[in-house]
PDB file of C-alpha atoms and ligand atoms in Angstrom:
ATOM      1  CA  UNK A   1       4.641   1.190  20.511  1.00 58.00           C
ATOM      2  CA  UNK A   2       1.099   0.213  19.591  1.00 64.00           C
ATOM      3  CA  UNK A   3      -1.549   2.154  21.439  1.00 68.00           C
ATOM      4  CA  UNK A   4      -4.064  -0.087  23.225  1.00 65.00           C
ATOM      5  CA  UNK A   5      -6.903   2.122  21.943  1.00 92.00           C
ATOM      6  CA  UNK A   6      -6.035   1.362  18.341  1.00 95.00           C
ATOM      7  CA  UNK A   7      -6.293  -2.366  18.960  1.00 94.00           C
ATOM      8  CA  UNK A   8      -9.771  -1.771  20.407  1.00 96.00           C
ATOM      9  CA  UNK A   9     -10.661   0.544  17.506  1.00 97.00           C
ATOM     10  CA  UNK A  10      -9.600  -2.031  14.896  1.00 97.00           C
ATOM     11  CA  UNK A  11     -11.532  -4.791  16.670  1.00 97.00           C
ATOM     12  CA  UNK A  12     -14.699  -2.673  16.837  1.00 98.00           C
ATOM     13  CA  UNK A  13     -14.540  -1.643  13.200  1.00 98.00           C
ATOM     14  CA  UNK A  14     -13.813  -5.221  12.147  1.00 98.00           C
ATOM     15  CA  UNK A  15     -17.065  -6.308  13.817  1.00 98.00           C
ATOM     16  CA  UNK A  16     -18.897  -3.584  11.887  1.00 98.00           C
ATOM     17  CA  UNK A  17     -17.382  -4.687   8.572  1.00 98.00           C
ATOM     18  CA  UNK A  18     -17.957  -8.391   9.243  1.00 98.00           C
ATOM     19  CA  UNK A  19     -21.602  -7.721  10.061  1.00 97.00           C
ATOM     20  CA  UNK A  20     -22.101  -5.714   6.875  1.00 97.00           C
ATOM     21  CA  UNK A  21     -20.317  -8.330   4.776  1.00 97.00           C
ATOM     22  CA  UNK A  22     -22.583 -11.051   6.158  1.00 96.00           C
ATOM     23  CA  UNK A  23     -25.621  -9.293   4.675  1.00 95.00           C
ATOM     24  CA  UNK A  24     -24.129  -9.478   1.201  1.00 96.00           C
ATOM     25  CA  UNK A  25     -23.902 -13.249   1.422  1.00 95.00           C
ATOM     26  CA  UNK A  26     -27.308 -14.002   2.929  1.00 90.00           C
ATOM     27  CA  UNK A  27     -29.576 -16.386   0.971  1.00 76.00           C
ATOM     28  CA  UNK A  28     -26.564 -17.534  -0.950  1.00 76.00           C
ATOM     29  CA  UNK A  29     -26.322 -20.132  -3.706  1.00 94.00           C
ATOM     30  CA  UNK A  30     -23.288 -22.412  -3.819  1.00 94.00           C
ATOM     31  CA  UNK A  31     -21.159 -19.877  -5.714  1.00 96.00           C
ATOM     32  CA  UNK A  32     -21.883 -17.233  -3.071  1.00 96.00           C
ATOM     33  CA  UNK A  33     -21.079 -19.790  -0.374  1.00 96.00           C
ATOM     34  CA  UNK A  34     -17.679 -20.418  -1.931  1.00 97.00           C
ATOM     35  CA  UNK A  35     -17.046 -16.691  -2.270  1.00 97.00           C
ATOM     36  CA  UNK A  36     -18.053 -16.195   1.348  1.00 97.00           C
ATOM     37  CA  UNK A  37     -15.716 -18.978   2.490  1.00 98.00           C
ATOM     38  CA  UNK A  38     -12.741 -16.957   1.269  1.00 98.00           C
ATOM     39  CA  UNK A  39     -14.100 -13.623   2.474  1.00 98.00           C
ATOM     40  CA  UNK A  40     -14.428 -15.007   5.998  1.00 97.00           C
ATOM     41  CA  UNK A  41     -11.413 -14.149   8.187  1.00 95.00           C
ATOM     42  CA  UNK A  42      -8.765 -11.512   7.568  1.00 92.00           C
ATOM     43  CA  UNK A  43      -7.907  -8.299   9.350  1.00 96.00           C
ATOM     44  CA  UNK A  44     -10.196  -6.058   7.237  1.00 98.00           C
ATOM     45  CA  UNK A  45      -7.478  -3.406   7.066  1.00 98.00           C
ATOM     46  CA  UNK A  46      -8.647  -1.892   3.762  1.00 98.00           C
ATOM     47  CA  UNK A  47     -12.316  -1.399   4.750  1.00 98.00           C
ATOM     48  CA  UNK A  48     -11.222  -0.112   8.159  1.00 98.00           C
ATOM     49  CA  UNK A  49      -8.952   2.421   6.457  1.00 98.00           C
ATOM     50  CA  UNK A  50     -11.922   3.585   4.392  1.00 98.00           C
ATOM     51  CA  UNK A  51     -13.997   3.941   7.573  1.00 98.00           C
ATOM     52  CA  UNK A  52     -11.193   5.815   9.351  1.00 98.00           C
ATOM     53  CA  UNK A  53     -10.790   8.340   6.554  1.00 98.00           C
ATOM     54  CA  UNK A  54     -14.581   8.663   6.110  1.00 98.00           C
ATOM     55  CA  UNK A  55     -15.004   9.565   9.784  1.00 98.00           C
ATOM     56  CA  UNK A  56     -11.902  11.774   9.830  1.00 98.00           C
ATOM     57  CA  UNK A  57     -13.284  13.658   6.815  1.00 98.00           C
ATOM     58  CA  UNK A  58     -16.553  14.352   8.632  1.00 97.00           C
ATOM     59  CA  UNK A  59     -18.615  11.426   7.293  1.00 97.00           C
ATOM     60  CA  UNK A  60     -21.400  10.425   9.668  1.00 96.00           C
ATOM     61  CA  UNK A  61     -23.816   7.990   8.022  1.00 96.00           C
ATOM     62  CA  UNK A  62     -22.083   4.614   7.974  1.00 96.00           C
ATOM     63  CA  UNK A  63     -24.747   3.248   5.597  1.00 95.00           C
ATOM     64  CA  UNK A  64     -23.190   5.420   2.897  1.00 96.00           C
ATOM     65  CA  UNK A  65     -19.722   4.024   3.457  1.00 97.00           C
ATOM     66  CA  UNK A  66     -20.224   0.361   4.293  1.00 97.00           C
ATOM     67  CA  UNK A  67     -21.062  -0.893   0.767  1.00 98.00           C
ATOM     68  CA  UNK A  68     -17.867   0.760  -0.496  1.00 98.00           C
ATOM     69  CA  UNK A  69     -15.809  -0.557   2.417  1.00 98.00           C
ATOM     70  CA  UNK A  70     -17.154  -4.085   1.857  1.00 98.00           C
ATOM     71  CA  UNK A  71     -16.522  -3.852  -1.889  1.00 98.00           C
ATOM     72  CA  UNK A  72     -12.859  -3.100  -1.155  1.00 98.00           C
ATOM     73  CA  UNK A  73     -12.644  -6.245   0.978  1.00 98.00           C
ATOM     74  CA  UNK A  74     -14.203  -8.344  -1.810  1.00 98.00           C
ATOM     75  CA  UNK A  75     -11.588  -7.127  -4.289  1.00 98.00           C
ATOM     76  CA  UNK A  76      -8.837  -7.817  -1.778  1.00 98.00           C
ATOM     77  CA  UNK A  77     -10.165 -11.346  -1.212  1.00 98.00           C
ATOM     78  CA  UNK A  78     -10.322 -11.953  -4.945  1.00 98.00           C
ATOM     79  CA  UNK A  79      -6.660 -10.965  -5.288  1.00 98.00           C
ATOM     80  CA  UNK A  80      -5.741 -13.378  -2.473  1.00 98.00           C
ATOM     81  CA  UNK A  81      -7.645 -16.283  -4.086  1.00 98.00           C
ATOM     82  CA  UNK A  82      -5.887 -15.713  -7.397  1.00 98.00           C
ATOM     83  CA  UNK A  83      -2.529 -15.140  -5.693  1.00 96.00           C
ATOM     84  CA  UNK A  84      -2.803 -18.542  -3.959  1.00 97.00           C
ATOM     85  CA  UNK A  85      -3.469 -20.502  -7.167  1.00 98.00           C
ATOM     86  CA  UNK A  86      -0.891 -23.130  -8.185  1.00 97.00           C
ATOM     87  CA  UNK A  87      -0.045 -21.083 -11.282  1.00 95.00           C
ATOM     88  CA  UNK A  88       0.674 -18.022  -9.109  1.00 94.00           C
ATOM     89  CA  UNK A  89       2.123 -18.272  -5.574  1.00 91.00           C
ATOM     90  CA  UNK A  90       0.762 -21.775  -4.956  1.00 93.00           C
ATOM     91  CA  UNK A  91      -0.296 -21.463  -1.338  1.00 94.00           C
ATOM     92  CA  UNK A  92      -2.409 -24.088   0.415  1.00 95.00           C
ATOM     93  CA  UNK A  93      -3.259 -22.016   3.464  1.00 95.00           C
ATOM     94  CA  UNK A  94      -4.966 -18.656   3.641  1.00 97.00           C
ATOM     95  CA  UNK A  95      -6.637 -16.935   6.559  1.00 97.00           C
ATOM     96  CA  UNK A  96      -5.843 -19.930   8.731  1.00 95.00           C
ATOM     97  CA  UNK A  97      -7.660 -22.491   6.587  1.00 97.00           C
ATOM     98  CA  UNK A  98      -7.398 -24.279   3.245  1.00 98.00           C
ATOM     99  CA  UNK A  99      -7.042 -21.785   0.403  1.00 98.00           C
ATOM    100  CA  UNK A 100      -9.931 -21.662  -2.095  1.00 98.00           C
ATOM    101  CA  UNK A 101      -8.426 -23.975  -4.727  1.00 98.00           C
ATOM    102  CA  UNK A 102      -7.500 -26.543  -2.043  1.00 98.00           C
ATOM    103  CA  UNK A 103     -11.051 -26.480  -0.726  1.00 98.00           C
ATOM    104  CA  UNK A 104     -13.061 -26.297  -3.966  1.00 98.00           C
ATOM    105  CA  UNK A 105     -10.644 -27.060  -6.789  1.00 98.00           C
ATOM    106  CA  UNK A 106      -8.942 -24.655  -9.131  1.00 98.00           C
ATOM    107  CA  UNK A 107     -11.791 -23.883 -11.519  1.00 98.00           C
ATOM    108  CA  UNK A 108     -14.198 -22.983  -8.729  1.00 98.00           C
ATOM    109  CA  UNK A 109     -11.554 -20.908  -6.969  1.00 98.00           C
ATOM    110  CA  UNK A 110     -11.007 -18.879 -10.141  1.00 98.00           C
ATOM    111  CA  UNK A 111     -14.755 -18.372 -10.512  1.00 98.00           C
ATOM    112  CA  UNK A 112     -15.079 -17.324  -6.846  1.00 98.00           C
ATOM    113  CA  UNK A 113     -12.414 -14.697  -7.446  1.00 98.00           C
ATOM    114  CA  UNK A 114     -14.083 -13.488 -10.632  1.00 98.00           C
ATOM    115  CA  UNK A 115     -17.426 -13.329  -8.843  1.00 98.00           C
ATOM    116  CA  UNK A 116     -16.011 -11.287  -5.957  1.00 98.00           C
ATOM    117  CA  UNK A 117     -14.312  -8.829  -8.292  1.00 98.00           C
ATOM    118  CA  UNK A 118     -17.507  -8.047 -10.199  1.00 98.00           C
ATOM    119  CA  UNK A 119     -19.717  -8.129  -7.094  1.00 98.00           C
ATOM    120  CA  UNK A 120     -17.528  -5.428  -5.520  1.00 98.00           C
ATOM    121  CA  UNK A 121     -18.435  -2.991  -8.279  1.00 98.00           C
ATOM    122  CA  UNK A 122     -22.112  -3.801  -7.782  1.00 98.00           C
ATOM    123  CA  UNK A 123     -21.679  -2.800  -4.119  1.00 98.00           C
ATOM    124  CA  UNK A 124     -19.989   0.463  -5.112  1.00 98.00           C
ATOM    125  CA  UNK A 125     -23.172   1.512  -6.919  1.00 97.00           C
ATOM    126  CA  UNK A 126     -25.514   0.663  -4.018  1.00 95.00           C
ATOM    127  CA  UNK A 127     -27.798   3.166  -2.318  1.00 87.00           C
ATOM    128  CA  UNK A 128     -29.470   6.239  -3.718  1.00 86.00           C
ATOM    129  CA  UNK A 129     -27.751   9.507  -4.678  1.00 90.00           C
ATOM    130  CA  UNK A 130     -24.072  10.449  -4.434  1.00 94.00           C
ATOM    131  CA  UNK A 131     -23.682   9.603  -8.129  1.00 96.00           C
ATOM    132  CA  UNK A 132     -20.568  11.769  -8.572  1.00 98.00           C
ATOM    133  CA  UNK A 133     -18.911  10.240  -5.498  1.00 98.00           C
ATOM    134  CA  UNK A 134     -19.702   6.686  -6.630  1.00 98.00           C
ATOM    135  CA  UNK A 135     -18.287   7.484 -10.057  1.00 98.00           C
ATOM    136  CA  UNK A 136     -15.073   8.730  -8.402  1.00 98.00           C
ATOM    137  CA  UNK A 137     -14.834   5.596  -6.260  1.00 98.00           C
ATOM    138  CA  UNK A 138     -15.280   3.309  -9.287  1.00 98.00           C
ATOM    139  CA  UNK A 139     -12.755   5.287 -11.343  1.00 98.00           C
ATOM    140  CA  UNK A 140     -10.150   5.405  -8.578  1.00 98.00           C
ATOM    141  CA  UNK A 141     -10.540   1.767  -7.511  1.00 98.00           C
ATOM    142  CA  UNK A 142     -10.530   0.355 -11.042  1.00 98.00           C
ATOM    143  CA  UNK A 143      -7.288   2.234 -11.736  1.00 98.00           C
ATOM    144  CA  UNK A 144      -5.702   0.900  -8.548  1.00 98.00           C
ATOM    145  CA  UNK A 145      -6.651  -2.764  -8.947  1.00 98.00           C
ATOM    146  CA  UNK A 146      -6.429  -3.311 -12.698  1.00 97.00           C
ATOM    147  CA  UNK A 147      -3.596  -3.253 -15.231  1.00 97.00           C
ATOM    148  CA  UNK A 148      -2.264   0.040 -13.795  1.00 97.00           C
ATOM    149  CA  UNK A 149      -2.209  -1.371 -10.259  1.00 97.00           C
ATOM    150  CA  UNK A 150      -2.506  -4.780  -8.601  1.00 96.00           C
ATOM    151  CA  UNK A 151      -2.615  -6.835 -11.806  1.00 97.00           C
ATOM    152  CA  UNK A 152       0.451  -5.005 -13.141  1.00 96.00           C
ATOM    153  CA  UNK A 153       2.273  -5.465  -9.819  1.00 95.00           C
ATOM    154  CA  UNK A 154       1.472  -9.151  -9.818  1.00 93.00           C
ATOM    155  CA  UNK A 155       2.669  -9.539 -13.403  1.00 93.00           C
ATOM    156  CA  UNK A 156       6.002  -7.939 -12.388  1.00 91.00           C
ATOM    157  CA  UNK A 157       6.098 -10.150  -9.299  1.00 86.00           C
ATOM    158  CA  UNK A 158       5.889 -13.382 -11.294  1.00 85.00           C
ATOM    159  CA  UNK A 159       8.360 -12.158 -13.903  1.00 81.00           C
ATOM    160  CA  UNK A 160      11.583 -14.114 -13.456  1.00 67.00           C
ATOM    161  CA  UNK A 161      13.453 -11.721 -15.706  1.00 67.00           C
ATOM    162  CA  UNK A 162      13.024  -8.758 -13.386  1.00 80.00           C
ATOM    163  CA  UNK A 163      16.267  -7.386 -11.904  1.00 89.00           C
ATOM    164  CA  UNK A 164      16.712  -7.205  -8.139  1.00 89.00           C
ATOM    165  CA  UNK A 165      17.280  -3.465  -7.887  1.00 94.00           C
ATOM    166  CA  UNK A 166      15.614  -1.205  -5.286  1.00 96.00           C
ATOM    167  CA  UNK A 167      13.792   0.453  -8.205  1.00 96.00           C
ATOM    168  CA  UNK A 168      12.178  -2.826  -9.313  1.00 95.00           C
ATOM    169  CA  UNK A 169      11.243  -3.651  -5.720  1.00 96.00           C
ATOM    170  CA  UNK A 170       9.507  -0.319  -5.292  1.00 97.00           C
ATOM    171  CA  UNK A 171       7.691  -0.674  -8.619  1.00 96.00           C
ATOM    172  CA  UNK A 172       6.301  -4.060  -7.564  1.00 96.00           C
ATOM    173  CA  UNK A 173       5.334  -2.867  -4.087  1.00 97.00           C
ATOM    174  CA  UNK A 174       3.671   0.333  -5.297  1.00 98.00           C
ATOM    175  CA  UNK A 175       1.537  -1.520  -7.833  1.00 97.00           C
ATOM    176  CA  UNK A 176       0.868  -4.802  -6.048  1.00 96.00           C
ATOM    177  CA  UNK A 177       0.029  -3.360  -2.634  1.00 98.00           C
ATOM    178  CA  UNK A 178       0.404   0.378  -2.063  1.00 98.00           C
ATOM    179  CA  UNK A 179      -2.062   1.732  -4.619  1.00 98.00           C
ATOM    180  CA  UNK A 180      -4.861  -0.404  -3.192  1.00 98.00           C
ATOM    181  CA  UNK A 181      -4.162   0.682   0.397  1.00 98.00           C
ATOM    182  CA  UNK A 182      -3.982   4.314  -0.767  1.00 98.00           C
ATOM    183  CA  UNK A 183      -7.210   4.126  -2.738  1.00 98.00           C
ATOM    184  CA  UNK A 184      -9.019   2.508   0.209  1.00 98.00           C
ATOM    185  CA  UNK A 185      -8.182   5.574   2.288  1.00 98.00           C
ATOM    186  CA  UNK A 186      -9.114   7.890  -0.578  1.00 98.00           C
ATOM    187  CA  UNK A 187     -12.535   6.236  -1.029  1.00 98.00           C
ATOM    188  CA  UNK A 188     -13.551   6.949   2.566  1.00 98.00           C
ATOM    189  CA  UNK A 189     -12.839  10.631   2.037  1.00 98.00           C
ATOM    190  CA  UNK A 190     -14.593  10.683  -1.351  1.00 98.00           C
ATOM    191  CA  UNK A 191     -17.773   9.251   0.215  1.00 98.00           C
ATOM    192  CA  UNK A 192     -17.570  11.892   2.962  1.00 98.00           C
ATOM    193  CA  UNK A 193     -17.462  14.496   0.156  1.00 98.00           C
ATOM    194  CA  UNK A 194     -14.046  15.754   1.215  1.00 98.00           C
ATOM    195  CA  UNK A 195     -12.217  18.289  -0.950  1.00 98.00           C
ATOM    196  CA  UNK A 196      -9.834  17.227  -3.690  1.00 97.00           C
ATOM    197  CA  UNK A 197      -7.013  18.608  -1.578  1.00 98.00           C
ATOM    198  CA  UNK A 198      -7.874  16.127   1.191  1.00 98.00           C
ATOM    199  CA  UNK A 199      -8.457  13.122  -1.094  1.00 98.00           C
ATOM    200  CA  UNK A 200      -5.209  13.750  -3.011  1.00 98.00           C
ATOM    201  CA  UNK A 201      -3.158  14.147   0.155  1.00 98.00           C
ATOM    202  CA  UNK A 202      -4.695  11.087   1.754  1.00 98.00           C
ATOM    203  CA  UNK A 203      -3.835   9.108  -1.366  1.00 98.00           C
ATOM    204  CA  UNK A 204      -0.183  10.151  -1.301  1.00 98.00           C
ATOM    205  CA  UNK A 205       0.092   9.449   2.433  1.00 98.00           C
ATOM    206  CA  UNK A 206      -1.615   6.114   1.741  1.00 98.00           C
ATOM    207  CA  UNK A 207       1.044   5.148  -0.790  1.00 98.00           C
ATOM    208  CA  UNK A 208       3.647   5.379   1.976  1.00 98.00           C
ATOM    209  CA  UNK A 209       1.388   3.388   4.291  1.00 98.00           C
ATOM    210  CA  UNK A 210       1.013   0.789   1.535  1.00 98.00           C
ATOM    211  CA  UNK A 211       4.779   0.511   1.078  1.00 98.00           C
ATOM    212  CA  UNK A 212       5.077   0.105   4.834  1.00 98.00           C
ATOM    213  CA  UNK A 213       2.387  -2.601   4.728  1.00 98.00           C
ATOM    214  CA  UNK A 214       4.251  -4.625   2.096  1.00 98.00           C
ATOM    215  CA  UNK A 215       7.576  -4.187   3.928  1.00 98.00           C
ATOM    216  CA  UNK A 216       6.057  -5.595   7.113  1.00 98.00           C
ATOM    217  CA  UNK A 217       4.458  -8.402   5.054  1.00 97.00           C
ATOM    218  CA  UNK A 218       7.898  -9.256   3.619  1.00 97.00           C
ATOM    219  CA  UNK A 219       9.516  -9.097   7.067  1.00 97.00           C
ATOM    220  CA  UNK A 220       6.791 -11.289   8.607  1.00 97.00           C
ATOM    221  CA  UNK A 221       7.373 -13.866   5.895  1.00 95.00           C
ATOM    222  CA  UNK A 222      10.775 -14.351   7.577  1.00 95.00           C
ATOM    223  CA  UNK A 223      10.094 -13.765  11.266  1.00 95.00           C
ATOM    224  CA  UNK A 224       6.340 -14.445  11.525  1.00 94.00           C
ATOM    225  CA  UNK A 225       4.546 -17.492  12.906  1.00 91.00           C
ATOM    226  CA  UNK A 226       2.218 -19.521  10.696  1.00 89.00           C
ATOM    227  CA  UNK A 227      -0.468 -19.677  13.392  1.00 88.00           C
ATOM    228  CA  UNK A 228      -0.631 -15.900  13.735  1.00 91.00           C
ATOM    229  CA  UNK A 229      -0.217 -15.145  10.037  1.00 92.00           C
ATOM    230  CA  UNK A 230      -2.796 -17.692   8.900  1.00 90.00           C
ATOM    231  CA  UNK A 231      -0.563 -18.429   5.903  1.00 88.00           C
ATOM    232  CA  UNK A 232       2.710 -20.223   5.253  1.00 86.00           C
ATOM    233  CA  UNK A 233       5.798 -18.163   6.136  1.00 90.00           C
ATOM    234  CA  UNK A 234       9.133 -18.631   4.341  1.00 91.00           C
ATOM    235  CA  UNK A 235       7.557 -18.759   0.892  1.00 88.00           C
ATOM    236  CA  UNK A 236       9.280 -15.649  -0.456  1.00 88.00           C
ATOM    237  CA  UNK A 237      12.739 -17.110   0.073  1.00 85.00           C
ATOM    238  CA  UNK A 238      11.646 -20.548  -1.199  1.00 84.00           C
ATOM    239  CA  UNK A 239      10.331 -18.948  -4.399  1.00 84.00           C
ATOM    240  CA  UNK A 240      13.258 -16.516  -4.760  1.00 85.00           C
ATOM    241  CA  UNK A 241      10.904 -13.502  -4.577  1.00 89.00           C
ATOM    242  CA  UNK A 242      12.102  -9.934  -4.811  1.00 92.00           C
ATOM    243  CA  UNK A 243      11.332  -8.675  -1.291  1.00 95.00           C
ATOM    244  CA  UNK A 244      12.467  -5.833   0.945  1.00 97.00           C
ATOM    245  CA  UNK A 245      14.715  -8.098   3.104  1.00 97.00           C
ATOM    246  CA  UNK A 246      16.165  -9.652  -0.074  1.00 95.00           C
ATOM    247  CA  UNK A 247      17.218  -6.205  -1.282  1.00 96.00           C
ATOM    248  CA  UNK A 248      18.104  -4.459   1.997  1.00 97.00           C
ATOM    249  CA  UNK A 249      18.595  -7.296   4.521  1.00 96.00           C
ATOM    250  CA  UNK A 250      16.243  -7.787   7.480  1.00 97.00           C
ATOM    251  CA  UNK A 251      17.570  -4.842   9.485  1.00 97.00           C
ATOM    252  CA  UNK A 252      17.692  -2.602   6.423  1.00 98.00           C
ATOM    253  CA  UNK A 253      14.078  -3.499   5.631  1.00 98.00           C
ATOM    254  CA  UNK A 254      13.041  -2.706   9.211  1.00 98.00           C
ATOM    255  CA  UNK A 255      14.814   0.637   9.047  1.00 98.00           C
ATOM    256  CA  UNK A 256      13.116   1.540   5.765  1.00 98.00           C
ATOM    257  CA  UNK A 257       9.723   0.405   7.072  1.00 98.00           C
ATOM    258  CA  UNK A 258      10.129   2.894   9.922  1.00 98.00           C
ATOM    259  CA  UNK A 259      10.993   5.597   7.420  1.00 98.00           C
ATOM    260  CA  UNK A 260       7.867   4.876   5.368  1.00 98.00           C
ATOM    261  CA  UNK A 261       5.795   5.056   8.547  1.00 98.00           C
ATOM    262  CA  UNK A 262       7.298   8.482   9.312  1.00 98.00           C
ATOM    263  CA  UNK A 263       6.604   9.723   5.779  1.00 98.00           C
ATOM    264  CA  UNK A 264       2.983   8.558   5.957  1.00 98.00           C
ATOM    265  CA  UNK A 265       2.420  10.088   9.391  1.00 98.00           C
ATOM    266  CA  UNK A 266       3.941  13.407   8.369  1.00 98.00           C
ATOM    267  CA  UNK A 267       1.388  13.643   5.571  1.00 98.00           C
ATOM    268  CA  UNK A 268      -1.590  12.546   7.676  1.00 98.00           C
ATOM    269  CA  UNK A 269      -0.562  14.998  10.399  1.00 98.00           C
ATOM    270  CA  UNK A 270      -0.452  17.840   7.880  1.00 97.00           C
ATOM    271  CA  UNK A 271      -4.213  17.352   7.384  1.00 98.00           C
ATOM    272  CA  UNK A 272      -4.888  18.146  11.030  1.00 96.00           C
ATOM    273  CA  UNK A 273      -5.691  16.546  14.358  1.00 95.00           C
ATOM    274  CA  UNK A 274      -8.908  15.064  12.923  1.00 96.00           C
ATOM    275  CA  UNK A 275      -6.878  12.542  10.928  1.00 97.00           C
ATOM    276  CA  UNK A 276      -4.792  11.220  13.813  1.00 95.00           C
ATOM    277  CA  UNK A 277      -6.461   7.796  13.751  1.00 97.00           C
ATOM    278  CA  UNK A 278      -4.600   7.179  10.476  1.00 98.00           C
ATOM    279  CA  UNK A 279      -1.308   7.810  12.291  1.00 97.00           C
ATOM    280  CA  UNK A 280      -2.302   5.262  14.903  1.00 97.00           C
ATOM    281  CA  UNK A 281      -3.165   2.703  12.214  1.00 98.00           C
ATOM    282  CA  UNK A 282       0.228   3.412  10.605  1.00 98.00           C
ATOM    283  CA  UNK A 283       1.957   2.530  13.876  1.00 97.00           C
ATOM    284  CA  UNK A 284      -0.156  -0.589  14.210  1.00 97.00           C
ATOM    285  CA  UNK A 285       1.005  -1.720  10.750  1.00 98.00           C
ATOM    286  CA  UNK A 286       4.635  -0.938  11.607  1.00 98.00           C
ATOM    287  CA  UNK A 287       4.550  -3.116  14.727  1.00 96.00           C
ATOM    288  CA  UNK A 288       2.111  -5.800  13.539  1.00 94.00           C
ATOM    289  CA  UNK A 289       2.820  -9.468  14.105  1.00 92.00           C
ATOM    290  CA  UNK A 290       0.099 -10.789  11.754  1.00 92.00           C
TER     291      UNK A 290
HETATM  292  C1  GRG B   1      -6.589  -9.300 -10.684  1.00 86.27           C
HETATM  293  C2  GRG B   1      -6.889  -7.893  -8.584  1.00 86.27           C
HETATM  294  C3  GRG B   1      -6.315  -9.053  -9.254  1.00 86.27           C
HETATM  295  C4  GRG B   1      -5.555  -9.909  -8.589  1.00 86.27           C
HETATM  296  C5  GRG B   1      -4.875 -10.991  -9.238  1.00 86.27           C
HETATM  297  C6  GRG B   1      -2.821 -12.450  -7.671  1.00 86.27           C
HETATM  298  C7  GRG B   1      -2.930 -11.010  -7.916  1.00 86.27           C
HETATM  299  C8  GRG B   1      -3.476 -10.647  -9.213  1.00 86.27           C
HETATM  300  C9  GRG B   1      -2.554 -10.088  -7.041  1.00 86.27           C
HETATM  301  C10 GRG B   1      -2.019 -10.448  -5.708  1.00 86.27           C
HETATM  302  C11 GRG B   1      -1.737  -9.266  -4.942  1.00 86.27           C
HETATM  303  C12 GRG B   1      -1.304  -9.558  -3.575  1.00 86.27           C
HETATM  304  C13 GRG B   1      -1.684 -10.849  -2.943  1.00 86.27           C
HETATM  305  C14 GRG B   1      -0.593  -8.639  -2.956  1.00 86.27           C
HETATM  306  C15 GRG B   1      -0.088  -8.774  -1.608  1.00 86.27           C
HETATM  307  C16 GRG B   1      -0.832  -7.869  -0.720  1.00 86.27           C
HETATM  308  C17 GRG B   1      -0.849  -8.386   0.669  1.00 86.27           C
HETATM  309  C18 GRG B   1       0.261  -8.017   1.557  1.00 86.27           C
HETATM  310  C19 GRG B   1      -1.859  -9.169   1.053  1.00 86.27           C
HETATM  311  C20 GRG B   1      -2.125  -9.628   2.432  1.00 86.27           C
HETATM  312  O1  GRG B   1      -3.090  -8.752   2.966  1.00 86.27           O
HETATM  313  P1  GRG B   1      -3.577  -8.788   4.476  1.00 86.27           P
HETATM  314  O2  GRG B   1      -2.407  -8.995   5.380  1.00 86.27           O
HETATM  315  O3  GRG B   1      -4.473 -10.121   4.506  1.00 86.27           O
HETATM  316  O4  GRG B   1      -4.419  -7.592   4.732  1.00 86.27           O
HETATM  317  P2  GRG B   1      -5.826 -10.420   5.312  1.00 86.27           P
HETATM  318  O5  GRG B   1      -6.031 -11.901   5.159  1.00 86.27           O
HETATM  319  O6  GRG B   1      -5.625 -10.006   6.742  1.00 86.27           O
HETATM  320  O7  GRG B   1      -6.911  -9.646   4.654  1.00 86.27           O
END
C-alpha cells in the first residue's frame, strides 16, 4: 500500500524542484524556451530522490542541493528527448504533450537535448565551496549517464541482435535506468557530506530501486493508461522490445518487481531509521500508476 504521507511528500518536493528549475530558465532565448518546454512536466523522481537522501544524510541547506537536483532532471529530460526521436523510440507524446521533435522539428529537438546535457554540468558547479563534493557528483553522474551507463543501455536497447535472456534484460535495465536512479540518490548524500559507507550503500540500494523503476515502467506500458502516463502505452510490444513482461510474463514481472523493492528496502533500512523516506518512495514506485 502507498502511504498517504508519501504522496504529500512527493507533491511538496516537486513544487520545490519546479520552482528551482524555473529560475534556470528565466530570461530565456528561444533555445532555452525549447529546452524548458521539454523540462516542464514529469514526476521529478530523480531530483526528489536526491533531496530525500540529502535530508536523510543530515543535509540542511537546500540551496546546496537544488542545483544538483535540477541538473539531474535536465539530464533525464535530455535522455527523454533523444529517446523519443524517430531514429530511436519514435514517440510523438511525452509528458502529456507533443514530444520535442514533433513540436520543434528533429534538429531543434536534438539541440535542446544537447543543451540540457551540458547545462546540467554547469549547474553541478554552481555555488561557492564544496569543491570535493562537486567533483564527486560530476564524476559519479558522468559515469552513470555516459557510455558506461544510460548511453550504453540505450545502445543495447536498440540492438536488434541482442538475445532475449534474463541476463541481457538486466544488463539493459541496469545501464539504461538503474544507474541513473542510484546515482541520483548517491548525489544527495555526497552533497550532505555523508561518509563513503553511506554513499556506497545508498548507491547499491538505488540500483535495486532503479531495476524496480524500469520493471514498473515495462508493466505500465502494458496495463497503464495514456492519460495518466503522458506517453503512448503499448509501444514496447509494437517495437518488439526486450522488457520484463516479455521475459517473465506480466505476473512474473510483478513478482520480481516486488522482490527488487524488498532488496532495496532491506538496504535502506540497514542505514537506519533516518533513511525510511527512501523505503516509502520505493513502495510508491512499486505501486505507481504513472
Ligand atoms: C545520451 C543520456 C543520453 C541519452 C540518450 C535515448 C537515450 C540515450 C536514453 C534513453 C533512456 C531512457 C528513456 C530510459 C528509460 C528510463 C525511464 C523509465 C524514463 C521515464 O522516466 P519517468 O517515468 O518520466 O521518471 P517523467 O516524465 O515522469 O520524468
